[in-house]
XYZ file of C-alpha atoms in Angstrom:
685
model
C -19.607 87.928 36.941
C -18.214 84.622 37.734
C -14.797 86.087 38.433
C -16.649 88.632 40.441
C -18.082 86.042 42.066
C -15.200 83.934 42.532
C -13.459 87.190 44.426
C -16.574 87.122 46.721
C -16.160 83.519 47.970
C -13.105 83.821 47.802
C -13.012 86.648 50.353
C -15.208 85.121 52.475
C -13.337 81.826 52.811
C -10.295 84.346 53.686
C -12.026 86.143 56.345
C -13.359 82.822 57.924
C -9.678 81.772 58.026
C -8.354 84.480 59.860
C -11.497 84.500 62.426
C -10.537 80.726 63.625
C -7.053 80.851 62.445
C -5.113 83.916 63.635
C -1.041 82.388 62.134
C -3.417 81.834 58.765
C 0.335 81.666 57.032
C 1.707 79.353 59.582
C -1.002 76.728 59.038
C -0.735 73.937 56.324
C -1.785 74.014 53.413
C -3.657 72.302 50.651
C -0.481 73.052 48.324
C 3.302 73.103 49.405
C 4.985 75.598 48.377
C 9.121 75.860 48.462
C 11.059 78.602 47.246
C 14.702 77.491 45.573
C 17.687 79.564 44.690
C 19.274 78.826 41.437
C 22.915 80.459 42.973
C 23.517 80.983 46.394
C 25.986 83.836 44.987
C 25.212 87.182 42.204
C 27.400 90.005 40.743
C 25.886 93.720 41.563
C 23.329 94.248 38.245
C 23.279 90.394 37.761
C 20.644 88.713 37.628
C 19.573 84.756 39.465
C 17.404 82.583 39.084
C 14.327 81.158 41.779
C 12.352 78.590 42.092
C 8.727 77.915 43.855
C 8.320 74.669 44.129
C 4.381 73.542 44.317
C 2.919 70.099 45.112
C -0.401 69.466 45.526
C -2.306 67.391 48.241
C -4.012 64.574 46.146
C -7.502 65.863 44.304
C -6.270 69.960 44.931
C -4.674 71.516 41.994
C -2.827 75.228 41.018
C -3.586 77.637 38.730
C -1.220 79.058 35.544
C -0.639 82.625 34.673
C -4.156 83.033 33.615
C -6.353 80.705 35.421
C -9.358 80.717 32.551
C -13.139 81.240 33.648
C -12.256 80.932 38.207
C -9.216 80.711 40.175
C -5.822 82.702 40.504
C -2.109 82.095 40.125
C 1.104 82.660 41.982
C 1.618 86.474 43.200
C 4.803 86.858 45.075
C 6.187 89.995 47.045
C 9.170 91.388 48.682
C 8.153 91.023 52.194
C 10.904 93.876 53.843
C 9.769 96.634 51.782
C 12.901 98.247 52.705
C 14.679 95.079 50.242
C 12.613 97.111 46.891
C 15.461 99.457 45.491
C 17.723 96.836 45.768
C 15.508 93.773 44.483
C 13.230 93.460 42.051
C 10.786 90.252 40.455
C 10.574 89.562 37.388
C 7.889 87.461 34.740
C 6.911 84.147 36.471
C 7.355 81.826 34.072
C 4.826 78.640 34.546
C 4.669 75.762 32.504
C 2.275 74.411 30.330
C -0.711 73.626 32.140
C -3.491 71.370 31.737
C -7.259 71.676 31.335
C -9.669 70.463 33.312
C -13.534 71.667 32.786
C -15.573 72.143 36.050
C -19.386 72.109 35.851
C -18.641 73.869 32.836
C -15.695 76.363 32.924
C -12.472 75.870 31.513
C -9.628 76.119 34.034
C -6.166 75.801 33.129
C -4.195 74.289 36.121
C -1.836 71.758 37.539
C -2.745 68.585 39.372
C 0.690 67.525 40.063
C 4.176 69.401 41.527
C 4.940 71.990 38.909
C 7.749 74.224 39.525
C 7.274 78.176 38.334
C 10.605 79.857 38.041
C 11.136 83.451 38.422
C 14.724 85.930 37.070
C 15.399 88.232 40.546
C 17.706 91.162 39.397
C 20.099 92.547 42.174
C 20.720 96.664 42.067
C 24.485 97.097 40.696
C 25.170 98.886 43.767
C 24.290 96.252 46.174
C 26.787 94.529 47.740
C 27.313 91.827 50.732
C 24.986 89.211 52.151
C 20.895 89.303 52.449
C 18.557 86.917 54.151
C 15.561 87.428 51.808
C 11.850 86.203 52.859
C 8.271 86.862 50.188
C 4.823 86.470 51.008
C 3.469 84.220 48.294
C -0.800 83.792 47.678
C -2.005 81.136 45.409
C -5.600 79.930 45.222
C -5.543 75.969 45.968
C -9.034 74.146 44.342
C -11.015 70.345 44.303
C -14.293 69.930 41.819
C -15.986 71.461 44.753
C -14.299 73.752 47.301
C -11.589 76.484 46.597
C -9.017 77.554 49.785
C -6.906 80.974 49.070
C -3.798 80.001 50.366
C -0.493 81.667 51.458
C 3.000 81.599 52.926
C 6.095 82.897 53.922
C 8.963 82.147 51.866
C 12.546 82.469 53.159
C 15.866 81.787 51.045
C 18.218 81.176 53.764
C 20.676 82.041 54.699
C 20.326 84.210 51.934
C 22.069 85.683 48.331
C 25.284 86.813 48.189
C 26.404 90.123 46.217
C 29.993 90.045 45.403
C 32.107 91.157 42.294
C 34.156 88.275 41.696
C 31.686 85.650 41.564
C 31.103 81.845 40.067
C 27.553 81.027 40.204
C 28.665 77.298 38.451
C 30.282 76.880 41.655
C 27.222 76.850 43.675
C 24.753 76.189 41.052
C 21.257 73.946 41.825
C 21.283 70.879 38.631
C 17.928 70.673 39.231
C 17.309 73.856 36.961
C 17.932 71.964 34.409
C 14.888 69.880 34.345
C 13.066 72.547 35.259
C 13.395 75.160 32.049
C 12.962 72.268 30.066
C 9.726 72.212 31.368
C 8.815 75.725 30.307
C 7.653 75.965 26.749
C 10.172 76.293 24.262
C 10.076 80.288 23.084
C 9.092 80.654 18.883
C 11.175 82.386 17.320
C 9.021 84.066 14.695
C 6.250 86.124 15.936
C 3.425 85.332 15.238
C -0.034 87.188 13.617
C -3.342 87.425 14.733
C -6.734 88.870 13.331
C -10.642 89.099 14.588
C -13.178 87.936 12.654
C -16.864 88.874 14.058
C -16.989 86.436 17.012
C -13.495 84.456 16.263
C -9.973 85.475 17.091
C -7.570 83.605 14.297
C -4.083 83.010 14.960
C -1.289 82.417 12.117
C 1.885 80.248 14.127
C 5.345 79.613 11.797
C 5.523 76.368 12.416
C 6.820 74.075 10.162
C 4.510 71.078 8.558
C 7.116 68.646 9.927
C 6.571 69.025 13.181
C 3.855 66.572 15.399
C 0.953 67.596 16.852
C -1.252 66.050 19.264
C -4.679 66.846 20.871
C -3.136 70.272 20.956
C -4.755 73.582 22.754
C -4.160 77.567 22.824
C -3.618 78.981 26.300
C -4.020 82.221 26.220
C -2.684 84.320 28.698
C -4.902 87.401 28.070
C -7.599 87.374 30.201
C -11.294 87.989 28.983
C -10.143 87.874 25.939
C -11.864 83.877 24.342
C -14.104 81.867 25.570
C -12.166 78.768 27.687
C -14.435 76.444 27.207
C -15.420 76.882 23.349
C -13.830 73.925 20.708
C -10.422 75.063 19.371
C -9.679 74.600 15.592
C -6.515 73.935 14.225
C -6.096 73.899 10.504
C -2.366 73.748 8.502
C -1.646 76.183 5.770
C 1.693 74.356 4.707
C 4.420 75.823 7.117
C 1.742 77.876 9.644
C -0.697 76.225 12.101
C -4.034 78.347 11.868
C -5.832 78.430 15.443
C -9.256 80.037 15.409
C -11.005 80.772 18.774
C -14.379 82.005 20.107
C -13.769 85.529 21.614
C -16.206 86.940 24.929
C -17.840 88.628 24.807
C -17.472 91.882 25.474
C -13.661 91.254 24.545
C -11.524 94.247 25.067
C -9.285 95.641 22.714
C -6.061 93.541 21.748
C -3.331 95.330 20.919
C -0.782 92.046 20.969
C -1.500 88.752 22.333
C 0.233 86.145 24.599
C -0.239 82.267 24.426
C 1.319 79.021 24.473
C 0.751 76.377 22.579
C 0.323 72.920 23.438
C 1.555 70.757 21.143
C 0.721 67.059 22.602
C -1.189 65.853 25.615
C 2.614 66.354 27.993
C 4.874 69.017 28.975
C 5.516 69.929 25.403
C 4.610 73.619 24.079
C 5.644 76.424 22.663
C 5.622 80.356 24.387
C 3.963 82.391 21.350
C 3.932 86.161 20.978
C 0.813 87.682 18.437
C 0.427 91.411 16.325
C -2.021 92.107 14.277
C -1.475 90.975 10.650
C -2.659 88.500 8.116
C -4.233 85.026 8.492
C -4.677 82.536 5.820
C -8.464 82.129 5.325
C -8.833 78.371 5.194
C -6.277 75.597 5.760
C -6.107 71.996 6.228
C -8.183 71.243 9.316
C -5.727 69.226 12.153
C -6.772 66.058 12.876
C -5.246 62.375 13.578
C -8.744 60.880 12.105
C -9.565 59.114 8.922
C -8.303 61.370 5.093
C -10.446 62.537 2.482
C -10.367 59.548 0.746
C -11.773 57.514 3.458
C -14.088 59.538 4.585
C -15.313 60.095 1.003
C -15.939 56.087 1.166
C -17.811 55.889 4.295
C -19.782 58.498 2.657
C -20.288 56.845 -0.060
C -21.526 53.245 2.067
C -23.144 55.944 4.017
C -26.069 56.650 1.559
C -26.058 53.679 -0.172
C -27.331 52.347 3.180
C -30.016 55.269 3.004
C -31.769 53.084 1.265
C -33.143 50.412 2.756
C -34.862 52.851 5.060
C -38.822 52.584 5.348
C -39.149 55.717 3.622
C -36.614 55.539 0.629
C -37.066 51.228 -0.110
C -41.165 52.184 -1.575
C -39.629 55.098 -3.787
C -36.324 52.695 -4.932
C -38.419 49.680 -5.603
C -41.018 51.322 -7.812
C -38.809 52.732 -9.687
C -36.317 50.579 -10.320
C -39.028 48.144 -11.479
C -39.997 51.186 -14.237
C -37.132 50.006 -15.732
C -38.682 46.616 -15.882
C -41.395 47.825 -18.162
C -39.145 50.533 -20.200
C -37.865 47.178 -21.773
C -34.594 46.542 -23.022
C -34.089 50.350 -24.342
C -30.885 51.227 -22.662
C -30.709 54.765 -24.071
C -33.715 55.056 -21.765
C -32.473 53.079 -18.897
C -29.575 55.159 -18.562
C -31.275 58.532 -19.177
C -33.615 57.585 -16.129
C -30.232 56.569 -13.978
C -28.367 59.553 -14.935
C -31.846 61.742 -14.497
C -32.110 60.116 -11.208
C -28.773 59.957 -9.853
C -28.645 64.031 -10.861
C -31.281 64.205 -8.616
C -30.486 62.955 -5.549
C -26.824 64.446 -5.653
C -28.621 67.972 -6.156
C -30.343 67.719 -3.175
C -28.029 66.413 -1.196
C -25.738 69.212 -1.850
C -28.340 71.720 -1.693
C -29.040 70.317 1.868
C -24.916 70.619 2.438
C -24.782 74.138 1.348
C -27.799 75.165 3.374
C -26.233 73.779 6.432
C -22.207 75.433 5.614
C -24.329 78.414 5.270
C -26.242 78.520 8.195
C -23.046 77.247 10.630
C -20.952 80.054 8.713
C -23.479 82.988 9.937
C -23.242 81.248 13.764
C -25.869 78.712 13.410
C -26.286 75.869 16.269
C -27.000 73.229 13.484
C -25.931 70.035 12.478
C -26.875 66.756 10.694
C -30.604 66.670 9.843
C -31.392 69.993 11.437
C -34.429 70.349 9.114
C -35.890 67.621 11.256
C -35.854 69.915 14.322
C -38.190 72.423 12.216
C -42.344 71.982 13.201
C -42.985 72.944 9.961
C -40.630 70.936 7.355
C -42.066 67.905 9.616
C -45.491 68.725 8.625
C -44.346 69.111 5.030
C -42.712 65.511 5.007
C -45.976 64.400 6.749
C -47.984 65.169 4.164
C -45.526 64.060 1.545
C -46.200 60.737 2.800
C -49.678 60.630 2.738
C -49.947 61.691 -0.384
C -47.517 59.221 -1.698
C -48.927 56.311 0.773
C -52.258 57.203 -1.176
C -50.756 56.748 -4.505
C -49.692 53.491 -3.618
C -52.501 52.481 -2.373
C -54.020 52.804 -5.425
C -56.352 56.258 -4.448
C -55.347 58.111 -7.174
C -52.437 58.329 -9.827
C -49.522 60.479 -9.515
C -47.602 60.467 -12.870
C -45.122 62.711 -12.318
C -42.197 61.163 -10.830
C -43.620 58.254 -12.659
C -44.451 55.765 -9.902
C -46.915 53.800 -11.817
C -46.250 54.233 -15.761
C -43.520 54.236 -17.934
C -40.601 56.500 -16.657
C -39.792 59.721 -18.036
C -36.412 61.516 -17.411
C -38.138 64.294 -15.491
C -40.033 62.149 -13.010
C -36.926 60.094 -12.755
C -35.639 63.936 -11.616
C -38.136 64.474 -9.749
C -37.867 60.928 -7.956
C -34.478 61.774 -7.208
C -34.821 64.642 -5.529
C -38.026 62.654 -3.494
C -36.335 59.952 -2.033
C -32.777 62.735 -0.973
C -35.261 65.117 0.824
C -36.936 62.225 2.789
C -33.610 60.057 3.185
C -30.656 62.432 4.240
C -32.071 63.351 7.516
C -31.227 59.480 8.530
C -27.517 58.778 10.263
C -26.223 55.338 9.920
C -23.402 53.514 10.107
C -20.108 55.077 8.229
C -21.995 58.478 8.053
C -21.094 59.913 11.650
C -17.564 60.057 10.474
C -18.209 62.213 6.890
C -20.805 64.224 7.925
C -19.088 65.183 11.370
C -16.107 65.605 9.193
C -17.519 68.042 6.556
C -18.172 70.846 9.212
C -14.784 70.832 9.567
C -13.288 70.849 6.453
C -13.044 73.397 3.565
C -15.875 74.228 1.687
C -14.565 72.344 -1.748
C -14.129 68.865 0.971
C -17.189 68.609 2.544
C -19.280 69.441 -0.692
C -17.278 66.571 -2.255
C -18.436 64.370 0.703
C -22.340 65.377 0.377
C -21.727 65.188 -3.325
C -20.219 61.214 -1.981
C -23.292 60.910 0.035
C -25.803 61.663 -3.052
C -24.200 59.210 -5.581
C -24.053 56.516 -3.229
C -27.648 57.309 -2.413
C -28.242 56.691 -6.263
C -25.969 54.276 -6.816
C -28.222 50.964 -7.119
C -31.154 52.712 -9.319
C -27.719 53.865 -11.402
C -26.656 50.147 -11.647
C -29.488 49.253 -12.653
C -29.854 51.495 -15.102
C -26.261 51.367 -16.422
C -25.927 46.881 -15.499
C -28.370 44.909 -18.703
C -27.898 41.777 -16.633
C -28.835 43.537 -13.537
C -31.919 44.516 -15.641
C -32.874 41.238 -16.459
C -33.013 39.508 -12.969
C -35.469 42.189 -12.214
C -39.333 40.415 -12.576
C -41.254 41.020 -16.072
C -43.869 43.309 -15.616
C -47.713 41.313 -14.679
C -50.300 42.147 -12.472
C -48.075 41.026 -9.407
C -46.986 44.898 -9.781
C -50.015 46.677 -8.699
C -50.208 44.029 -5.405
C -46.438 45.041 -5.079
C -47.272 48.299 -5.081
C -49.900 48.496 -2.680
C -47.752 46.444 -0.078
C -44.956 49.034 -0.397
C -47.940 51.478 1.211
C -47.151 50.164 4.484
C -43.757 50.855 5.472
C -44.840 54.530 3.666
C -47.475 54.280 5.712
C -45.665 53.710 9.017
C -43.136 56.670 7.907
C -46.349 58.578 7.937
C -47.402 57.416 11.757
C -43.886 58.113 12.874
C -43.980 61.730 11.279
C -47.281 62.162 13.476
C -45.704 61.124 16.461
C -42.258 63.438 15.596
C -44.877 66.183 15.137
C -46.318 66.193 18.339
C -42.324 65.984 20.118
C -41.053 68.940 17.985
C -44.387 70.664 17.881
C -47.211 69.712 21.014
C -50.214 68.388 20.555
C -52.080 71.665 19.294
C -49.890 71.340 16.360
C -50.287 67.525 15.860
C -54.373 68.100 15.854
C -54.021 70.890 13.698
C -51.418 69.077 11.322
C -54.274 65.704 11.323
C -56.957 67.549 9.758
C -54.689 69.631 7.398
C -53.422 65.873 5.494
C -57.371 64.566 6.258
C -58.486 67.489 4.410
C -55.636 66.133 1.786
C -56.538 62.503 1.844
C -60.440 63.319 0.787
C -59.095 65.792 -2.105
C -56.625 62.818 -3.122
C -59.299 60.679 -3.153
C -61.701 62.595 -5.268
C -58.963 63.660 -7.698
C -58.596 59.163 -8.112
C -61.914 58.908 -8.895
C -62.018 61.199 -11.154
C -59.738 59.830 -12.451
C -61.092 56.600 -12.868
C -64.313 58.385 -14.171
C -61.629 59.931 -17.394
C -63.020 63.459 -16.046
C -60.342 65.953 -15.697
C -59.975 67.679 -12.334
C -62.118 71.161 -11.715
C -61.720 74.288 -10.950
C -63.270 73.849 -7.286
C -61.003 70.685 -6.488
C -58.020 72.164 -7.495
C -59.236 75.916 -5.048
C -60.102 73.113 -1.474
C -56.105 72.364 -3.038
C -54.937 75.986 -2.774
C -57.357 76.603 0.168
C -55.865 73.497 2.064
C -52.385 75.160 1.510
C -53.290 78.653 2.819
C -54.571 76.653 5.406
C -51.670 75.021 5.984
C -49.777 77.977 6.008
C -51.578 80.021 7.830
C -52.894 78.056 10.602
C -49.883 75.472 11.426
C -47.478 78.464 12.757
C -49.808 79.667 15.254
C -50.262 76.169 16.925
C -46.352 74.912 18.063
C -46.030 74.383 21.393
C -43.456 72.015 22.054
C -43.905 69.811 24.551
C -41.476 70.036 27.804
C -42.006 66.465 29.381
C -39.106 63.749 28.131
C -38.804 60.570 27.918
C -38.555 57.752 30.575
C -35.636 55.499 31.114
C -34.646 52.343 32.477
C -31.872 53.831 33.366
C -32.784 57.377 35.401
C -30.722 59.194 33.062
C -30.214 62.706 33.805
C -30.405 65.661 30.961
C -27.197 66.338 29.471
C -25.525 69.887 29.932
C -21.412 70.857 30.458
C -22.274 70.816 34.230
C -24.128 68.058 34.811
C -20.706 65.708 32.667
C -18.298 67.674 34.771
C -20.279 66.864 38.361
C -20.662 63.007 36.732
C -16.995 62.760 36.197
C -15.537 64.630 39.090
C -17.741 62.451 41.074
C -15.649 58.880 40.687
C -17.848 57.147 39.139
C -17.629 55.531 35.249
C -20.262 58.016 32.992
C -22.209 57.194 30.099
C -23.420 59.977 27.752
C -25.545 59.508 25.009
C -26.713 61.557 22.003
C -30.375 60.743 20.712
C -33.655 62.640 18.809
C -36.725 61.181 18.526
C -36.453 61.302 14.545
C -33.142 59.062 14.594
C -33.864 54.993 13.381
C -30.290 54.829 14.233
C -30.565 55.491 17.802
C -34.028 54.339 18.280
C -32.832 51.182 17.180
C -30.559 51.077 19.474
C -32.294 52.281 22.663
C -34.494 48.834 22.276
C -31.492 46.418 21.994
C -28.525 48.095 23.854
C -29.306 50.803 26.201
C -33.004 50.486 27.625
C -32.323 46.917 28.733
C -33.016 45.087 32.138
C -29.442 43.300 31.368
C -27.698 46.850 31.156
C -29.551 48.711 33.664
C -28.683 46.037 36.512
C -24.762 46.112 35.166
C -25.330 49.943 35.430
C -26.543 50.027 38.769
C -23.808 47.788 39.953
C -20.762 49.361 38.580
C -23.139 52.643 39.985
C -22.769 54.367 36.548
C -24.117 57.706 36.008
C -25.830 58.170 32.951
C -26.602 60.946 30.781
C -29.145 61.407 27.857
C -28.727 64.172 25.452
C -32.247 64.954 23.192
C -31.607 66.548 20.104
C -35.192 66.447 18.977
C -35.391 70.120 19.062
C -32.306 72.650 18.064
C -30.544 72.505 20.815
C -26.803 74.811 20.543
C -25.287 73.109 24.015
C -25.885 69.695 22.429
C -24.854 71.384 18.905
C -21.899 72.858 20.177
C -20.975 69.743 21.989
C -21.111 67.235 19.015
C -18.735 69.496 16.773
C -16.361 69.520 19.251
C -16.473 65.567 19.568
C -15.866 65.894 15.428
C -19.915 64.187 15.814
C -22.735 66.130 12.613
C -25.663 64.771 14.290
C -26.571 61.588 16.086
C -26.742 58.723 17.524
C -23.417 59.687 19.831
C -22.537 57.479 22.806
C -19.335 58.167 24.545
C -18.020 56.024 27.766
C -16.041 57.580 30.230
C -14.063 55.391 32.932
C -14.447 55.460 36.455
C -11.520 58.069 37.651
C -11.989 60.418 35.350
C -10.280 59.426 31.910
C -10.449 60.323 29.063
C -13.811 59.308 26.987
C -14.101 56.557 24.384
C -16.640 56.780 21.589
C -18.519 54.168 21.318
C -19.681 52.479 17.990
C -22.770 53.600 15.699
C -23.982 50.546 16.359
C -24.276 49.151 19.648
C -24.823 45.415 20.565
C -26.534 44.254 23.331
C -24.369 43.392 25.109
C -21.970 46.045 24.809
C -22.653 48.526 27.534
C -22.820 45.629 30.262
C -19.933 44.823 29.083
C -18.349 48.130 29.841
C -19.727 48.648 32.909
C -18.505 44.817 33.868
C -14.934 45.675 32.883
C -15.690 49.259 35.323
C -16.568 47.143 38.587
C -14.011 43.960 37.859
C -11.087 46.762 37.735
């Protein structure tokens, strides 16, 4: 449909130009075309190479053989039909193109001078001198307008056909440089396989060949989604490329493509036939090594312990070791059980995330917090823990108040991981982003390292007696400390109420508060029965069951997420691929940031560095375009963009300098002056 609309637009433009300019072929063009012959003489039955040198004006571009989502390459034909029996044109040979995304459409273009070579074959019966003229057509575009252009290209004095010719006598030496810009043919054929909505190509390429920012340009139109992220993997001396197929792609018997090896003219011309393609491989990345990613995941998990919803659980569980006395066996058993619970929860969450992505779901880290019912379950859990810490009732499993046990420690580990892993903090971004691209075994190793980091403080207390001896001795103060820990957990419950409104709407929050209030009343009754030494009656258990049924039946029907988004003093526009392309095409600097209401790091950064008067003033002076991607609720477009940037979740901050330069990922923890300094530097430059 895009291509059809483009042709309609081109036709209308052509009609307007023809009406206004009868001599359109002679009109000035935005891309100047010149025809050059490598040699002026050729033997009968031989071939001479022609060059079409295209020189775009500033801001204009031409197109490759397959222009991508929109555009048109060069069309060349002999002007005199009587010459066709004597001369025939071969396939046009293009240099390696560039990628250009305009309003969400991926184009394969040339923004500077480029030369297209074309072989001209001469019939064996031909003889004499022939002045030759060709009609050429192409499309010249900027990021806002496209103009169909044409020219009459003349070879004067023409081509001389004679038997005893020596092409080296008058050969144009510039052709050596122009041929060097063409993609080199790959001597060994590649293979491809279609796997659902993916096209996978195995390219024989020695592992020693350096590759930096590769891109595969598919010559066959309508086969792939050009703007979709491309994935590159290494399997020994094979480079595996994974592309997303286009909807209703036609059958594919053979595949032609150009593999760009780096940001520049280096490329390989590939021909692929159906055949085996390795299922796995190591993702091609210039990023950190696996060892560094494992360390990042470990440190990221360690920092999760200071989150307000995790610290009360961890601190009280740590104090249970002090109550346990000097029993090394008991302390170590609790430490190992707690670690097992944490790591099991992290591995289960990671496996679910990878399985959903393998099934085609656009999800990322903390995807569970985009589901209203998961938020509801977390809120009821936070209310229950807050009530326990406040002393409304005693909850011996997982052992917050009484002497610990391995079973209680294991349950505590599950609980701590469940409430902590939705967060993304420093060190975690690279590790979790890589986990979405690495093979399953390596990805699961990263999730395990995250869990180990989260469990590490309690594990250290369990196995290092010197650390346990530094813990305060049991006493009456522990009851007061427990009560104090109810404050951050209660604040967590309040934050979850706000998040529930953001993901589920006001009626969802009202129904959830009704259920939470009922749970709180029942927990208070249970606590009263515990203090009086009574056992829970059947009616109390029935009340809990009724609340559970109410939770299952009432809440899903009330989900209606609000449409409004948060206001910003930066006048941020909602993120979309087209908005980003438009912002970059304007030549202004662009600040793109992704956030979510459940992301604590995001909110801290927004308060400390983004939503500041100093930042607003600097952005206004530098005329910065601000785009905001809200990932509070599931958004496949945002998830795809995050994945393409190597990020598993939020926050993500990208600065695009003025003039359309490459984007720069900023740190996940922003300093107050960072954005203002970037804007000021842009203005002075």
